[in-house]
mmCIF file of C-alpha atoms and ligand atoms in Angstrom:
data_model
loop_
_atom_site.group_PDB
_atom_site.id
_atom_site.type_symbol
_atom_site.label_atom_id
_atom_site.label_comp_id
_atom_site.label_asym_id
_atom_site.label_seq_id
_atom_site.Cartn_x
_atom_site.Cartn_y
_atom_site.Cartn_z
ATOM 1 C CA MET V 538 48.242 -6.549 -69.610
ATOM 2 C CA GLU V 539 51.743 -7.910 -69.969
ATOM 3 C CA ASN V 540 54.554 -5.574 -70.985
ATOM 4 C CA ASN V 541 57.988 -6.506 -72.266
ATOM 5 C CA ASN V 542 59.724 -4.977 -69.263
ATOM 6 C CA CYS V 543 57.903 -7.262 -66.845
ATOM 7 C CA LYS V 544 60.125 -9.081 -64.344
ATOM 8 C CA SER V 545 59.130 -12.244 -62.488
ATOM 9 C CA GLY V 546 61.013 -14.482 -60.136
ATOM 10 C CA PHE V 547 61.455 -16.171 -56.788
ATOM 11 C CA ALA V 548 62.706 -14.804 -53.494
ATOM 12 C CA THR V 549 63.164 -16.655 -50.255
ATOM 13 C CA LEU V 550 63.210 -15.393 -46.711
ATOM 14 C CA ILE V 551 65.646 -16.973 -44.316
ATOM 15 C CA GLY V 552 66.658 -16.123 -40.796
ATOM 16 C CA ARG V 553 66.516 -17.307 -37.231
ATOM 17 C CA PRO V 554 63.157 -17.977 -35.646
ATOM 18 C CA ASN V 555 61.374 -14.831 -34.465
ATOM 19 C CA VAL V 556 63.300 -12.316 -36.594
ATOM 20 C CA GLY V 557 60.009 -11.382 -38.253
ATOM 21 C CA LYS V 558 59.881 -13.392 -41.503
ATOM 22 C CA SER V 559 56.169 -14.052 -41.365
ATOM 23 C CA THR V 560 55.390 -10.497 -40.260
ATOM 24 C CA LEU V 561 57.347 -9.104 -43.209
ATOM 25 C CA MET V 562 55.617 -11.457 -45.627
ATOM 26 C CA ASN V 563 52.187 -10.460 -44.371
ATOM 27 C CA LYS V 564 53.082 -6.769 -44.530
ATOM 28 C CA LEU V 565 54.311 -7.002 -48.122
ATOM 29 C CA ILE V 566 51.335 -8.965 -49.322
ATOM 30 C CA GLY V 567 48.955 -6.794 -47.318
ATOM 31 C CA GLN V 568 47.066 -9.595 -45.675
ATOM 32 C CA LYS V 569 47.548 -12.396 -43.248
ATOM 33 C CA ILE V 570 48.791 -15.656 -44.709
ATOM 34 C CA ALA V 571 51.877 -16.734 -42.835
ATOM 35 C CA ILE V 572 51.054 -17.101 -39.163
ATOM 36 C CA THR V 573 53.113 -15.226 -36.580
ATOM 37 C CA SER V 574 53.731 -15.716 -32.896
ATOM 38 C CA ASN V 575 56.485 -15.021 -30.415
ATOM 39 C CA LYS V 576 57.409 -18.717 -30.269
ATOM 40 C CA PRO V 577 60.115 -20.165 -32.530
ATOM 41 C CA GLN V 578 59.276 -22.587 -35.347
ATOM 42 C CA THR V 579 55.763 -21.314 -35.837
ATOM 43 C CA THR V 580 56.106 -21.705 -39.572
ATOM 44 C CA ARG V 581 56.281 -25.351 -40.622
ATOM 45 C CA ASN V 582 55.172 -25.270 -44.206
ATOM 46 C CA ARG V 583 56.849 -23.619 -47.103
ATOM 47 C CA ILE V 584 54.322 -20.918 -47.816
ATOM 48 C CA GLN V 585 54.322 -19.206 -51.162
ATOM 49 C CA THR V 586 52.996 -15.720 -51.353
ATOM 50 C CA VAL V 587 52.799 -13.660 -54.498
ATOM 51 C CA TYR V 588 53.494 -9.942 -54.789
ATOM 52 C CA THR V 589 52.277 -8.277 -57.981
ATOM 53 C CA CYS V 590 52.854 -4.690 -59.108
ATOM 54 C CA ASP V 591 53.460 -2.734 -62.349
ATOM 55 C CA GLU V 592 57.071 -3.906 -62.467
ATOM 56 C CA GLY V 593 56.139 -7.572 -62.352
ATOM 57 C CA GLN V 594 55.806 -10.358 -59.828
ATOM 58 C CA ILE V 595 57.772 -11.664 -56.862
ATOM 59 C CA VAL V 596 56.937 -15.149 -55.604
ATOM 60 C CA PHE V 597 58.032 -15.417 -51.976
ATOM 61 C CA LEU V 598 58.897 -18.607 -50.180
ATOM 62 C CA ASP V 599 58.562 -18.321 -46.411
ATOM 63 C CA THR V 600 60.997 -20.969 -45.197
ATOM 64 C CA PRO V 601 60.855 -22.573 -41.744
ATOM 65 C CA GLY V 602 64.411 -21.472 -41.002
ATOM 66 C CA ILE V 603 67.795 -23.105 -41.202
ATOM 67 C CA HIS V 604 68.923 -24.768 -38.010
ATOM 68 C CA LYS V 605 70.166 -28.131 -36.798
ATOM 69 C CA ALA V 606 67.520 -30.860 -36.926
ATOM 70 C CA LYS V 607 66.428 -32.555 -33.688
ATOM 71 C CA ASN V 608 63.921 -35.046 -35.108
ATOM 72 C CA LYS V 609 62.357 -36.156 -38.409
ATOM 73 C CA LEU V 610 60.106 -33.139 -38.657
ATOM 74 C CA GLY V 611 63.152 -30.948 -38.062
ATOM 75 C CA GLU V 612 64.986 -32.724 -40.882
ATOM 76 C CA TYR V 613 62.189 -32.094 -43.366
ATOM 77 C CA MET V 614 62.202 -28.443 -42.441
ATOM 78 C CA VAL V 615 65.961 -28.050 -42.813
ATOM 79 C CA ASN V 616 66.091 -29.890 -46.138
ATOM 80 C CA ALA V 617 63.292 -27.798 -47.597
ATOM 81 C CA ALA V 618 65.032 -24.606 -46.537
ATOM 82 C CA GLU V 619 68.433 -25.563 -47.955
ATOM 83 C CA ARG V 620 67.051 -26.721 -51.290
ATOM 84 C CA THR V 621 65.232 -23.447 -51.665
ATOM 85 C CA LEU V 622 68.466 -21.424 -51.445
ATOM 86 C CA LYS V 623 69.722 -22.855 -54.722
ATOM 87 C CA GLU V 624 66.444 -22.561 -56.614
ATOM 88 C CA VAL V 625 65.531 -18.930 -56.053
ATOM 89 C CA ASP V 626 66.676 -15.749 -57.849
ATOM 90 C CA VAL V 627 67.435 -13.856 -54.666
ATOM 91 C CA ILE V 628 67.784 -14.651 -50.965
ATOM 92 C CA LEU V 629 66.582 -12.289 -48.247
ATOM 93 C CA TRP V 630 68.372 -12.886 -44.968
ATOM 94 C CA LEU V 631 66.439 -11.318 -42.133
ATOM 95 C CA VAL V 632 68.304 -10.420 -38.939
ATOM 96 C CA GLU V 633 67.657 -8.647 -35.658
ATOM 97 C CA PRO V 634 69.167 -5.158 -35.260
ATOM 98 C CA THR V 635 71.910 -6.256 -32.884
ATOM 99 C CA THR V 636 75.684 -6.648 -33.130
ATOM 100 C CA PHE V 637 75.514 -10.002 -31.384
ATOM 101 C CA VAL V 638 76.112 -12.732 -33.949
ATOM 102 C CA GLY V 639 75.127 -16.114 -32.549
ATOM 103 C CA ALA V 640 75.705 -19.693 -33.667
ATOM 104 C CA GLY V 641 72.489 -19.515 -35.707
ATOM 105 C CA GLU V 642 73.780 -16.623 -37.816
ATOM 106 C CA GLN V 643 77.190 -18.266 -38.222
ATOM 107 C CA HIS V 644 75.450 -21.384 -39.515
ATOM 108 C CA ILE V 645 73.421 -19.398 -42.042
ATOM 109 C CA ALA V 646 76.541 -17.524 -43.228
ATOM 110 C CA GLU V 647 78.235 -20.887 -43.857
ATOM 111 C CA GLN V 648 75.225 -22.125 -45.847
ATOM 112 C CA LEU V 649 75.241 -18.962 -47.954
ATOM 113 C CA LYS V 650 78.873 -19.501 -48.923
ATOM 114 C CA LYS V 651 77.817 -22.715 -50.696
ATOM 115 C CA VAL V 652 75.402 -21.009 -53.109
ATOM 116 C CA LYS V 653 75.833 -18.407 -55.848
ATOM 117 C CA THR V 654 72.403 -16.836 -55.395
ATOM 118 C CA PRO V 655 72.473 -13.061 -54.629
ATOM 119 C CA VAL V 656 71.801 -12.215 -50.982
ATOM 120 C CA ILE V 657 70.072 -9.140 -49.562
ATOM 121 C CA LEU V 658 70.653 -8.550 -45.861
ATOM 122 C CA VAL V 659 67.410 -7.270 -44.348
ATOM 123 C CA ILE V 660 67.866 -5.747 -40.912
ATOM 124 C CA ASN V 661 64.417 -5.882 -39.370
ATOM 125 C CA LYS V 662 62.804 -4.231 -36.340
ATOM 126 C CA THR V 663 64.467 -0.857 -36.984
ATOM 127 C CA ASP V 664 61.645 0.641 -34.909
ATOM 128 C CA THR V 665 63.431 -0.734 -31.840
ATOM 129 C CA VAL V 666 66.887 0.881 -32.355
ATOM 130 C CA LYS V 667 68.622 4.241 -32.936
ATOM 131 C CA LYS V 668 70.420 5.093 -36.166
ATOM 132 C CA GLU V 669 73.921 4.802 -34.629
ATOM 133 C CA GLU V 670 73.129 1.306 -33.430
ATOM 134 C CA LEU V 671 71.974 0.393 -36.914
ATOM 135 C CA LEU V 672 75.321 1.447 -38.411
ATOM 136 C CA ALA V 673 77.121 -0.831 -35.971
ATOM 137 C CA VAL V 674 74.866 -3.730 -37.005
ATOM 138 C CA ILE V 675 75.611 -3.110 -40.691
ATOM 139 C CA ASP V 676 79.334 -3.070 -39.888
ATOM 140 C CA THR V 677 79.110 -6.369 -38.032
ATOM 141 C CA TYR V 678 77.281 -8.198 -40.801
ATOM 142 C CA ARG V 679 79.529 -6.836 -43.567
ATOM 143 C CA LYS V 680 82.347 -8.796 -41.946
ATOM 144 C CA LEU V 681 80.299 -11.987 -42.038
ATOM 145 C CA HIS V 682 79.297 -12.090 -45.701
ATOM 146 C CA GLU V 683 79.603 -10.128 -48.931
ATOM 147 C CA PHE V 684 76.028 -8.939 -49.370
ATOM 148 C CA ASP V 685 74.632 -7.698 -52.658
ATOM 149 C CA GLU V 686 72.415 -5.213 -50.798
ATOM 150 C CA ILE V 687 71.715 -4.209 -47.219
ATOM 151 C CA VAL V 688 68.228 -2.890 -46.436
ATOM 152 C CA PRO V 689 66.988 -1.914 -42.959
ATOM 153 C CA VAL V 690 63.205 -2.229 -42.500
ATOM 154 C CA SER V 691 60.467 -2.442 -39.935
ATOM 155 C CA ALA V 692 58.144 -5.270 -40.900
ATOM 156 C CA LEU V 693 55.752 -4.147 -38.196
ATOM 157 C CA SER V 694 55.292 -0.560 -39.407
ATOM 158 C CA GLY V 695 56.167 -1.226 -43.048
ATOM 159 C CA ASP V 696 58.962 1.361 -42.898
ATOM 160 C CA ASN V 697 61.339 1.094 -45.899
ATOM 161 C CA THR V 698 59.667 -2.040 -47.272
ATOM 162 C CA ASP V 699 59.116 -0.199 -50.590
ATOM 163 C CA THR V 700 62.910 0.097 -50.921
ATOM 164 C CA LEU V 701 63.199 -3.618 -50.261
ATOM 165 C CA ILE V 702 60.752 -4.397 -53.078
ATOM 166 C CA LYS V 703 62.803 -2.233 -55.479
ATOM 167 C CA GLN V 704 66.016 -4.001 -54.499
ATOM 168 C CA ILE V 705 64.461 -7.439 -54.991
ATOM 169 C CA PHE V 706 63.327 -6.567 -58.533
ATOM 170 C CA LYS V 707 66.931 -5.723 -59.437
ATOM 171 C CA TYR V 708 67.750 -9.422 -59.204
ATOM 172 C CA LEU V 709 64.739 -10.892 -61.006
ATOM 173 C CA PRO V 710 64.878 -11.972 -64.649
ATOM 174 C CA TYR V 711 62.656 -10.455 -67.336
ATOM 175 C CA GLY V 712 59.650 -12.612 -68.048
ATOM 176 C CA PRO V 713 55.892 -12.961 -67.774
ATOM 177 C CA LYS V 714 54.076 -13.326 -64.454
ATOM 178 C CA PHE V 715 53.672 -16.826 -63.006
ATOM 179 C CA TYR V 716 50.292 -16.205 -61.422
ATOM 180 C CA ASP V 717 47.134 -14.102 -61.889
ATOM 181 C CA GLU V 718 47.316 -10.520 -60.642
ATOM 182 C CA ASP V 719 44.993 -11.247 -57.724
ATOM 183 C CA THR V 720 46.659 -14.451 -56.533
ATOM 184 C CA VAL V 721 48.307 -14.012 -53.143
ATOM 185 C CA THR V 722 49.087 -17.626 -52.256
ATOM 186 C CA ASP V 723 48.993 -21.118 -53.722
ATOM 187 C CA GLN V 724 48.270 -22.705 -50.368
ATOM 188 C CA PRO V 725 44.993 -24.535 -50.196
ATOM 189 C CA MET V 726 42.430 -22.778 -47.983
ATOM 190 C CA ARG V 727 42.225 -25.833 -45.720
ATOM 191 C CA GLN V 728 45.904 -25.557 -44.907
ATOM 192 C CA ILE V 729 45.621 -21.862 -44.106
ATOM 193 C CA VAL V 730 42.692 -22.614 -41.811
ATOM 194 C CA ALA V 731 44.689 -25.384 -40.087
ATOM 195 C CA GLU V 732 47.626 -23.017 -39.584
ATOM 196 C CA LEU V 733 45.354 -20.318 -38.177
ATOM 197 C CA ILE V 734 43.928 -22.724 -35.605
ATOM 198 C CA ARG V 735 47.440 -23.877 -34.724
ATOM 199 C CA GLU V 736 48.501 -20.267 -34.283
ATOM 200 C CA LYS V 737 45.666 -19.600 -31.840
ATOM 201 C CA ALA V 738 46.526 -22.765 -29.913
ATOM 202 C CA LEU V 739 50.203 -21.719 -29.732
ATOM 203 C CA ARG V 740 49.202 -18.334 -28.376
ATOM 204 C CA CYS V 741 46.781 -19.654 -25.758
ATOM 205 C CA LEU V 742 48.753 -22.630 -24.469
ATOM 206 C CA ASN V 743 51.585 -23.224 -22.049
ATOM 207 C CA GLU V 744 55.223 -23.157 -23.128
ATOM 208 C CA GLU V 745 55.716 -26.937 -22.960
ATOM 209 C CA ILE V 746 53.042 -27.919 -25.450
ATOM 210 C CA PRO V 747 53.235 -25.877 -28.663
ATOM 211 C CA HIS V 748 55.920 -27.771 -30.606
ATOM 212 C CA GLY V 749 54.057 -31.009 -30.103
ATOM 213 C CA ILE V 750 50.800 -30.008 -31.737
ATOM 214 C CA ALA V 751 49.430 -30.332 -35.230
ATOM 215 C CA VAL V 752 46.027 -29.470 -36.629
ATOM 216 C CA SER V 753 44.096 -31.472 -39.186
ATOM 217 C CA ILE V 754 40.966 -30.275 -40.950
ATOM 218 C CA ASP V 755 38.535 -33.193 -41.055
ATOM 219 C CA LYS V 756 35.728 -31.374 -42.812
ATOM 220 C CA MET V 757 35.360 -27.974 -44.423
ATOM 221 C CA LYS V 758 32.169 -27.343 -46.333
ATOM 222 C CA GLU V 759 30.271 -24.266 -47.367
ATOM 223 C CA ARG V 760 26.493 -24.497 -46.937
ATOM 224 C CA PRO V 761 24.444 -24.126 -50.155
ATOM 225 C CA ASN V 762 23.247 -20.663 -49.070
ATOM 226 C CA GLY V 763 26.889 -19.517 -49.246
ATOM 227 C CA ARG V 764 26.643 -17.760 -45.891
ATOM 228 C CA VAL V 765 27.982 -20.374 -43.459
ATOM 229 C CA CYS V 766 31.000 -22.674 -43.552
ATOM 230 C CA ASP V 767 31.070 -25.789 -41.353
ATOM 231 C CA ILE V 768 34.543 -26.795 -40.219
ATOM 232 C CA ASP V 769 35.575 -29.811 -38.129
ATOM 233 C CA ALA V 770 39.181 -29.720 -36.967
ATOM 234 C CA THR V 771 41.340 -31.836 -34.660
ATOM 235 C CA ILE V 772 44.222 -30.616 -32.554
ATOM 236 C CA ILE V 773 46.720 -33.465 -32.270
ATOM 237 C CA CYS V 774 49.059 -33.532 -29.292
ATOM 238 C CA GLU V 775 51.684 -35.948 -27.960
ATOM 239 C CA ARG V 776 50.569 -36.629 -24.389
ATOM 240 C CA ASP V 777 47.414 -37.351 -22.416
ATOM 241 C CA SER V 778 48.407 -34.618 -19.981
ATOM 242 C CA HIS V 779 48.587 -32.172 -22.908
ATOM 243 C CA LYS V 780 45.125 -33.171 -24.031
ATOM 244 C CA GLY V 781 43.786 -32.167 -20.630
ATOM 245 C CA ILE V 782 45.510 -28.783 -20.803
ATOM 246 C CA ILE V 783 44.303 -28.100 -24.343
ATOM 247 C CA ILE V 784 40.711 -28.880 -23.395
ATOM 248 C CA GLY V 785 40.948 -26.947 -20.128
ATOM 249 C CA LYS V 786 38.550 -26.769 -17.199
ATOM 250 C CA GLN V 787 35.119 -27.698 -18.540
ATOM 251 C CA GLY V 788 36.389 -27.109 -22.058
ATOM 252 C CA SER V 789 37.314 -23.488 -21.376
ATOM 253 C CA MET V 790 40.704 -23.540 -23.139
ATOM 254 C CA LEU V 791 39.378 -25.256 -26.238
ATOM 255 C CA LYS V 792 36.564 -22.719 -26.333
ATOM 256 C CA LYS V 793 39.055 -19.869 -26.118
ATOM 257 C CA ILE V 794 41.195 -21.297 -28.952
ATOM 258 C CA GLY V 795 38.088 -22.015 -31.016
ATOM 259 C CA SER V 796 36.538 -18.587 -30.765
ATOM 260 C CA ALA V 797 39.827 -16.803 -31.486
ATOM 261 C CA ALA V 798 40.322 -18.982 -34.569
ATOM 262 C CA ARG V 799 36.705 -18.695 -35.714
ATOM 263 C CA TYR V 800 36.866 -14.905 -35.578
ATOM 264 C CA GLU V 801 39.799 -14.807 -37.996
ATOM 265 C CA ILE V 802 38.549 -17.545 -40.287
ATOM 266 C CA GLU V 803 35.242 -15.692 -40.653
ATOM 267 C CA ASP V 804 37.184 -12.589 -41.533
ATOM 268 C CA MET V 805 39.199 -14.425 -44.149
ATOM 269 C CA LEU V 806 36.336 -16.406 -45.721
ATOM 270 C CA GLU V 807 33.942 -13.473 -45.395
ATOM 271 C CA MET V 808 31.172 -15.690 -44.047
ATOM 272 C CA LYS V 809 29.939 -17.151 -40.752
ATOM 273 C CA VAL V 810 31.890 -20.166 -39.525
ATOM 274 C CA ASN V 811 30.639 -23.047 -37.426
ATOM 275 C CA LEU V 812 33.867 -24.467 -36.006
ATOM 276 C CA GLN V 813 33.943 -27.776 -34.112
ATOM 277 C CA LEU V 814 37.278 -28.487 -32.434
ATOM 278 C CA TRP V 815 38.440 -31.912 -31.190
ATOM 279 C CA VAL V 816 41.589 -33.032 -29.404
ATOM 280 C CA LYS V 817 43.416 -36.311 -30.020
ATOM 281 C CA VAL V 818 46.608 -37.843 -28.642
ATOM 282 C CA LYS V 819 49.115 -39.360 -31.076
ATOM 283 C CA LYS V 820 52.349 -40.179 -29.296
ATOM 284 C CA ASP V 821 55.614 -39.171 -31.019
ATOM 285 C CA TRP V 822 53.895 -37.986 -34.175
ATOM 286 C CA ARG V 823 56.885 -35.762 -34.903
ATOM 287 C CA ASP V 824 59.075 -38.819 -35.411
ATOM 288 C CA SER V 825 56.670 -40.595 -37.706
ATOM 289 C CA ASP V 826 57.223 -40.355 -41.460
ATOM 290 C CA PHE V 827 53.665 -41.354 -42.078
ATOM 291 C CA LEU V 828 52.159 -38.704 -39.858
ATOM 292 C CA ILE V 829 54.429 -35.981 -41.149
ATOM 293 C CA LYS V 830 53.319 -36.722 -44.711
ATOM 294 C CA ASN V 831 49.733 -37.103 -43.613
ATOM 295 C CA PHE V 832 49.717 -33.617 -42.155
ATOM 296 C CA GLY V 833 51.375 -32.106 -45.201
ATOM 297 C CA TYR V 834 54.601 -31.196 -43.420
ATOM 298 C CA ASP V 835 56.885 -32.774 -46.045
ATOM 299 C CA LYS V 836 56.883 -29.851 -48.484
HETATM 300 P P1 GDP C 1238 59.408 -15.486 -37.730
HETATM 301 O O1 GDP C 1238 59.591 -16.597 -36.742
HETATM 302 O O2 GDP C 1238 60.723 -15.053 -38.295
HETATM 303 O O3 GDP C 1238 58.390 -15.773 -38.782
HETATM 304 O O4 GDP C 1238 58.902 -14.226 -36.857
HETATM 305 P P2 GDP C 1238 57.436 -13.630 -36.696
HETATM 306 O O5 GDP C 1238 57.016 -12.914 -37.931
HETATM 307 O O6 GDP C 1238 56.533 -14.693 -36.168
HETATM 308 O O7 GDP C 1238 57.701 -12.483 -35.586
HETATM 309 C C1 GDP C 1238 58.195 -12.788 -34.295
HETATM 310 C C2 GDP C 1238 57.876 -11.647 -33.336
HETATM 311 O O8 GDP C 1238 58.588 -10.439 -33.706
HETATM 312 C C3 GDP C 1238 56.397 -11.265 -33.327
HETATM 313 O O9 GDP C 1238 56.016 -10.999 -32.004
HETATM 314 C C4 GDP C 1238 56.347 -9.993 -34.183
HETATM 315 O O10 GDP C 1238 55.284 -9.141 -33.851
HETATM 316 C C5 GDP C 1238 57.690 -9.343 -33.871
HETATM 317 N N1 GDP C 1238 58.152 -8.470 -34.988
HETATM 318 C C6 GDP C 1238 58.253 -8.807 -36.292
HETATM 319 N N2 GDP C 1238 58.689 -7.755 -37.029
HETATM 320 C C7 GDP C 1238 58.862 -6.712 -36.169
HETATM 321 C C8 GDP C 1238 59.305 -5.326 -36.332
HETATM 322 O O11 GDP C 1238 59.619 -4.830 -37.408
HETATM 323 N N3 GDP C 1238 59.367 -4.579 -35.177
HETATM 324 C C9 GDP C 1238 59.033 -5.087 -33.961
HETATM 325 N N4 GDP C 1238 59.134 -4.256 -32.913
HETATM 326 N N5 GDP C 1238 58.611 -6.367 -33.777
HETATM 327 C C10 GDP C 1238 58.524 -7.177 -34.859
HETATM 328 K K1 K C 1239 57.766 -17.085 -34.832
HETATM 329 MG MG1 MG C 1240 57.332 -17.490 -39.204
#
């Protein structure tokens, strides 16, 4: 049922890597869509999630983060993020609860000066600080930008996220919902599965590898009985030495990544999954236009 007071619009999440953008998104939507890890640049694709309630609908864009590009893939990510700032109804800038303002924050503040879009400062991880410290953080950021709202939250516990939702709706225009009530993302299932596998690989592997891997889904097919899904996926890395590490002693690492991923995919698809994982080397894939497009990283 649509009422005349319904509000619908777009919000984007920006902020340095690891401030908790994906965690917040997952908390708000109530299920896992954006992958999270303690390594920067986990999120490569612009993931849309949809929040629906009586008041209306918020379509969230989980951006990869604004930073200086180091290669072609980096450029795609930065461009996507900057374009988004102008297109949305409201920007959520997520920060850590600290008074230290680094070059990354300065850069974001400069970008925000170029757009007229309202900005809500979201101070995340409030579960890690005392109230006095929080006041000092608010003070620090007030000097950096004229925010339309400042909302402290804990994405992990969900503390104060209801206030955040209310504040976001203040800036959305009246209008009908964009998506069905039960839509939570417009990402194809294959892409979510690929991201889940990549997340598990990032978590299991050594520091030096993660940024150089991609995952492609070669086959994903539900059996006619509707109880099993067969998935073939390839982890693509940049070096032969990486391939060895990803496979591990007698395939032990690949097994570990595979079973962790399978467990979550089964949970998400609500059926048994037969996951076959392969590893391939493609040198310098991050600098190749063709490969970036091929893996869907140009959004
Ligand atoms: P992103 O790079 O901004 O998307 O950050 P992630 O969502 O991947 O989170 C990075 C790390 O911070 C993960 O280890 C999260 O568990 C952690 N984290 C996120 N939100 C909170 C929070 O509210 N409190 C605490 N204590 N940790 C958090
Ligand atoms: K991260
Ligand atoms: Mg993320």
